[in-house]
Amino acid sequence: MRLGVLTGGGDAPGLNAAIRAVVRKAQADGVAVAGVRNGWAGLVEPNQTRAIDPHEVSGILAVGGTILGTSRVNPLKSAGSMEAVATNMRAAGLDALITLGGDDTLSVARALADRGLPVVGVPKTMDNDLQVTEYCIGFDSAVAIVTEALDRLHTTAAAHHRVMVVEVMGRDTGWVALMGGLAGGADMIVVPEFPVELAQIATHLRGRRSRGRDFSIVVVAEGATIGGLTDFEAEPQARDQFGHALLSRRGIGAQLAEALEAATGFEARVTVLGYTQRGGAPTAYDRIWATRVGAAAYDLVKEGRYGKIPVKKGDGVDVADIADVVSSQRRVPSDLYELARVFY
Ligand code: F6P
């Protein structure tokens, strides 16, 4: 057997740990592994697959990014590309393919599996918004980065008696904002699941100040909706091949800081954490979880269970259909949102 591995979509710390697990499990069975370069681009184009020698994965457990490279190329978007993927899988001699990705990458994997191709998935996205699985590779590392940033921003906001607006990633869900804000002691957390008005935020900050809290940390998710700010949906947006707006170009954090300073008279500044949330070494949790699901994905291939994906369920690894995992986005529930409000 020759097994292919592909990493697609946004990179995340932990991808290399999962690749390492697949390669080492395969090595134990004498199975050759080939890496597909740059996500689905590496199968839309020919000759983009190379053997991964087991020695190559030595030392990558703690390395961020992906040794294979990634892209946001979407074979479902252009005519003939799905056929090209199937042709190039055969040309590369791939008997099976493990795809590590979020909803975009896995929606292509699902479509291929529906066509009878031997594909399994691995849940990866710092957004942590896939269904069925309780965890996605990259989320814990992103939350750790947000937490460390909020710890640092507390001291400078306190020194200057300022409102510090912190914009974080998460696309259309607020998991990174909510969990990072909870861990970092944010004084308000704004997430896409629960739209708020600018006036509500301003009133909250004034109330804090009247209680002697002369600085505030406001975490805002890049995809949040705030009444009273520019309606981004009404504006033409740059989009990627999966149709996602490039939310980093909305500048909601900067807009909110400016609007809050005008509304309250309090000095306000913005910090956009951006791509630091996907950079650097994976946390121990991401290394462990990536290892567990990478190994489980190999077992699914060994058992011929295509169209399936290992998922976190409690302390264990369960198996689900890729179709169920990408069926919709898992959104922040009201009970967690209300818990965060206790600490504002
Ligand atoms: O899906 C992960 C993610 O980091 C989102 O949180 C973010 O909105 C998006 O990727 C950014 O996409 P790109 O890396 O293409 O700019």
PDB file of N, CA, C and O in Angstrom, residues 128 139 143-144 146-147 150 174-185 189 191 219 330 332-333 336 339-340:
ATOM      1  N   ASN A 128     -12.026  25.628  15.782  1.00  0.00           N
ATOM      2  CA  ASN A 128     -12.667  24.610  16.624  1.00  0.00           C
ATOM      3  C   ASN A 128     -14.169  24.521  16.371  1.00  0.00           C
ATOM      4  O   ASN A 128     -14.950  24.222  17.279  1.00  0.00           O
ATOM      5  N   PHE A 139      -6.604  24.446  18.087  1.00  0.00           N
ATOM      6  CA  PHE A 139      -7.421  25.344  18.928  1.00  0.00           C
ATOM      7  C   PHE A 139      -6.716  25.678  20.243  1.00  0.00           C
ATOM      8  O   PHE A 139      -6.622  26.848  20.618  1.00  0.00           O
ATOM      9  N   VAL A 143      -5.677  29.395  21.628  1.00  0.00           N
ATOM     10  CA  VAL A 143      -6.179  29.942  22.897  1.00  0.00           C
ATOM     11  C   VAL A 143      -5.014  30.296  23.816  1.00  0.00           C
ATOM     12  O   VAL A 143      -5.038  31.331  24.505  1.00  0.00           O
ATOM     13  N   ALA A 144      -3.965  29.493  23.795  1.00  0.00           N
ATOM     14  CA  ALA A 144      -2.789  29.791  24.630  1.00  0.00           C
ATOM     15  C   ALA A 144      -2.138  31.104  24.194  1.00  0.00           C
ATOM     16  O   ALA A 144      -1.720  31.915  25.027  1.00  0.00           O
ATOM     17  N   VAL A 146      -3.671  33.655  22.639  1.00  0.00           N
ATOM     18  CA  VAL A 146      -4.573  34.753  23.017  1.00  0.00           C
ATOM     19  C   VAL A 146      -4.438  35.028  24.512  1.00  0.00           C
ATOM     20  O   VAL A 146      -4.341  36.187  24.941  1.00  0.00           O
ATOM     21  N   THR A 147      -4.386  33.974  25.307  1.00  0.00           N
ATOM     22  CA  THR A 147      -4.284  34.136  26.764  1.00  0.00           C
ATOM     23  C   THR A 147      -3.014  34.889  27.150  1.00  0.00           C
ATOM     24  O   THR A 147      -3.049  35.854  27.931  1.00  0.00           O
ATOM     25  N   LEU A 150      -3.347  38.541  26.247  1.00  0.00           N
ATOM     26  CA  LEU A 150      -4.212  39.299  27.177  1.00  0.00           C
ATOM     27  C   LEU A 150      -3.488  39.558  28.502  1.00  0.00           C
ATOM     28  O   LEU A 150      -3.617  40.639  29.089  1.00  0.00           O
ATOM     29  N   GLY A 174     -17.155  32.039  17.586  1.00  0.00           N
ATOM     30  CA  GLY A 174     -16.441  32.789  18.625  1.00  0.00           C
ATOM     31  C   GLY A 174     -15.694  31.943  19.643  1.00  0.00           C
ATOM     32  O   GLY A 174     -15.399  32.414  20.751  1.00  0.00           O
ATOM     33  N   TRP A 175     -15.354  30.686  19.286  1.00  0.00           N
ATOM     34  CA  TRP A 175     -14.683  29.812  20.254  1.00  0.00           C
ATOM     35  C   TRP A 175     -13.345  30.385  20.723  1.00  0.00           C
ATOM     36  O   TRP A 175     -13.048  30.392  21.924  1.00  0.00           O
ATOM     37  N   VAL A 176     -12.525  30.871  19.800  1.00  0.00           N
ATOM     38  CA  VAL A 176     -11.208  31.399  20.202  1.00  0.00           C
ATOM     39  C   VAL A 176     -11.394  32.632  21.079  1.00  0.00           C
ATOM     40  O   VAL A 176     -10.748  32.776  22.127  1.00  0.00           O
ATOM     41  N   ALA A 177     -12.316  33.513  20.678  1.00  0.00           N
ATOM     42  CA  ALA A 177     -12.553  34.740  21.455  1.00  0.00           C
ATOM     43  C   ALA A 177     -13.068  34.412  22.848  1.00  0.00           C
ATOM     44  O   ALA A 177     -12.596  34.955  23.857  1.00  0.00           O
ATOM     45  N   LEU A 178     -14.031  33.486  22.920  1.00  0.00           N
ATOM     46  CA  LEU A 178     -14.648  33.189  24.208  1.00  0.00           C
ATOM     47  C   LEU A 178     -13.683  32.493  25.154  1.00  0.00           C
ATOM     48  O   LEU A 178     -13.484  32.901  26.294  1.00  0.00           O
ATOM     49  N   MET A 179     -13.022  31.453  24.672  1.00  0.00           N
ATOM     50  CA  MET A 179     -12.116  30.693  25.539  1.00  0.00           C
ATOM     51  C   MET A 179     -10.842  31.490  25.844  1.00  0.00           C
ATOM     52  O   MET A 179     -10.351  31.487  26.977  1.00  0.00           O
ATOM     53  N   GLY A 180     -10.331  32.188  24.841  1.00  0.00           N
ATOM     54  CA  GLY A 180      -9.166  33.034  25.104  1.00  0.00           C
ATOM     55  C   GLY A 180      -9.515  34.162  26.055  1.00  0.00           C
ATOM     56  O   GLY A 180      -8.757  34.478  26.982  1.00  0.00           O
ATOM     57  N   GLY A 181     -10.705  34.741  25.877  1.00  0.00           N
ATOM     58  CA  GLY A 181     -11.147  35.811  26.761  1.00  0.00           C
ATOM     59  C   GLY A 181     -11.386  35.327  28.182  1.00  0.00           C
ATOM     60  O   GLY A 181     -11.035  36.005  29.152  1.00  0.00           O
ATOM     61  N   LEU A 182     -11.970  34.135  28.319  1.00  0.00           N
ATOM     62  CA  LEU A 182     -12.180  33.557  29.654  1.00  0.00           C
ATOM     63  C   LEU A 182     -10.847  33.328  30.346  1.00  0.00           C
ATOM     64  O   LEU A 182     -10.634  33.697  31.497  1.00  0.00           O
ATOM     65  N   ALA A 183      -9.904  32.713  29.615  1.00  0.00           N
ATOM     66  CA  ALA A 183      -8.601  32.383  30.206  1.00  0.00           C
ATOM     67  C   ALA A 183      -7.781  33.632  30.484  1.00  0.00           C
ATOM     68  O   ALA A 183      -6.999  33.656  31.445  1.00  0.00           O
ATOM     69  N   GLY A 184      -7.962  34.653  29.662  1.00  0.00           N
ATOM     70  CA  GLY A 184      -7.154  35.869  29.805  1.00  0.00           C
ATOM     71  C   GLY A 184      -7.832  36.961  30.613  1.00  0.00           C
ATOM     72  O   GLY A 184      -7.309  38.071  30.727  1.00  0.00           O
ATOM     73  N   GLY A 185      -9.017  36.671  31.154  1.00  0.00           N
ATOM     74  CA  GLY A 185      -9.684  37.632  32.026  1.00  0.00           C
ATOM     75  C   GLY A 185     -10.199  38.860  31.303  1.00  0.00           C
ATOM     76  O   GLY A 185     -10.105  39.987  31.798  1.00  0.00           O
ATOM     77  N   ILE A 189     -16.411  40.232  25.909  1.00  0.00           N
ATOM     78  CA  ILE A 189     -16.067  39.359  24.782  1.00  0.00           C
ATOM     79  C   ILE A 189     -17.185  39.456  23.759  1.00  0.00           C
ATOM     80  O   ILE A 189     -18.359  39.236  24.092  1.00  0.00           O
ATOM     81  N   VAL A 191     -18.708  38.099  20.224  1.00  0.00           N
ATOM     82  CA  VAL A 191     -18.601  36.941  19.324  1.00  0.00           C
ATOM     83  C   VAL A 191     -19.725  36.965  18.284  1.00  0.00           C
ATOM     84  O   VAL A 191     -20.786  37.561  18.509  1.00  0.00           O
ATOM     85  N   VAL A 219     -12.296  41.801  24.056  1.00  0.00           N
ATOM     86  CA  VAL A 219     -11.919  40.844  23.002  1.00  0.00           C
ATOM     87  C   VAL A 219     -13.039  40.795  21.968  1.00  0.00           C
ATOM     88  O   VAL A 219     -14.211  40.643  22.321  1.00  0.00           O
ATOM     89  N   ARG A 330     -20.210  24.405  14.359  1.00  0.00           N
ATOM     90  CA  ARG A 330     -20.535  24.290  15.785  1.00  0.00           C
ATOM     91  C   ARG A 330     -20.339  25.670  16.408  1.00  0.00           C
ATOM     92  O   ARG A 330     -19.246  26.206  16.371  1.00  0.00           O
ATOM     93  N   VAL A 332     -20.806  28.772  19.480  1.00  0.00           N
ATOM     94  CA  VAL A 332     -20.693  28.959  20.922  1.00  0.00           C
ATOM     95  C   VAL A 332     -22.087  28.929  21.546  1.00  0.00           C
ATOM     96  O   VAL A 332     -22.980  29.659  21.122  1.00  0.00           O
ATOM     97  N   PRO A 333     -22.288  28.068  22.572  1.00  0.00           N
ATOM     98  CA  PRO A 333     -23.610  27.965  23.217  1.00  0.00           C
ATOM     99  C   PRO A 333     -23.832  29.099  24.217  1.00  0.00           C
ATOM    100  O   PRO A 333     -22.886  29.683  24.747  1.00  0.00           O
ATOM    101  N   LEU A 336     -22.088  29.019  27.861  1.00  0.00           N
ATOM    102  CA  LEU A 336     -20.690  29.468  27.983  1.00  0.00           C
ATOM    103  C   LEU A 336     -20.605  30.979  27.833  1.00  0.00           C
ATOM    104  O   LEU A 336     -19.834  31.650  28.531  1.00  0.00           O
ATOM    105  N   LEU A 339     -21.606  32.428  31.043  1.00  0.00           N
ATOM    106  CA  LEU A 339     -20.557  32.249  32.067  1.00  0.00           C
ATOM    107  C   LEU A 339     -19.525  33.364  31.956  1.00  0.00           C
ATOM    108  O   LEU A 339     -19.108  33.952  32.959  1.00  0.00           O
ATOM    109  N   ALA A 340     -19.136  33.687  30.725  1.00  0.00           N
ATOM    110  CA  ALA A 340     -18.115  34.735  30.539  1.00  0.00           C
ATOM    111  C   ALA A 340     -18.607  36.069  31.101  1.00  0.00           C
ATOM    112  O   ALA A 340     -17.839  36.840  31.699  1.00  0.00           O
TER     113      ALA A 340
END
